[in-house]
C-alpha angles and dihedrals in degrees: 000000000000122000092241088066092063094064088075089066089069093048093049093051096046092049094057085086131058104190096183091054093040090236127144123175094179096092106117146037089254091055091052092048091053090061092066094064109182094003092093094156091064092041091060089061094061116120135180090267090062092065092068093039092051091053090054092052089045092057091051093049091049088053088057091053092045093052092047092047091052091051096250094128096163091057090047090054092047091052092048092048090055089056092048091052093048095043109034120189131232107217121201135179110243137180103171117138091002112100129162126225090279094051096255121136118263098226117219140155117274130184111230124225114274114249095216112060142315094269093052090048095050094043091051092051094045095047094046093047092049091047090052092050093047096049093043100046107014137263091268087070089072111083149160122229113267095206102102130254089020114087100170117156122245141175113233109226096162118128094236100038090246103132115125104159136061094227145006088255093059091043091054092046091051093048092050091049091049091049092051091047090053091049091050090050092049090049091049091049092048090049091049092050089050092051091048091050091051090048090051091049091049092048091049093049092048092051091047093049090048091051092049091050091052092049093048091049091052090051091051095047110107115243122245115245125202126231 
């Protein structure tokens, strides 16, 4: 397992909560266990106490993404360093289940299970994976979805650093909303132009009628005769 893979642990945990929608799926031992994915050995160690501890780590990881998304990269690094200090990793070289064409192990770095508890193990993996991604690709590659009200975390892996949404679904929803907003603005401008044209016509007609009334009055006014 490569270290880059571990960064997804942080994303998965952060996205168990949708603050703007007041939704939280991290409410049970089973929900916590699902976050581990293939790491079933660690998942079996989850207890009720880990639910609360996982939520605490989640808030700290979201703060890292928020700081990075707002452009405060130094603060993002400081927050991530505090997690790395509190939850240190135990790296190991592994080759299990990864063999080359000649049957030899494909050696790679692997993060060993944490001896303390499930939360400490997951937090160590998530923080280390996120740190690896940040130092390898840059803090600006950590983002929060721009499609309101969604604020899911994501890792930007695009070639031109252009990602702004957590999924294709949110990107489509944002594009549709932007299109409708443009159409409303165009309609409002057209309506405004129409109202201004009517006002101009009304003003012109009023001035013309006034001029005609003045002219008619002058024609009707009796002339002054001398004695």
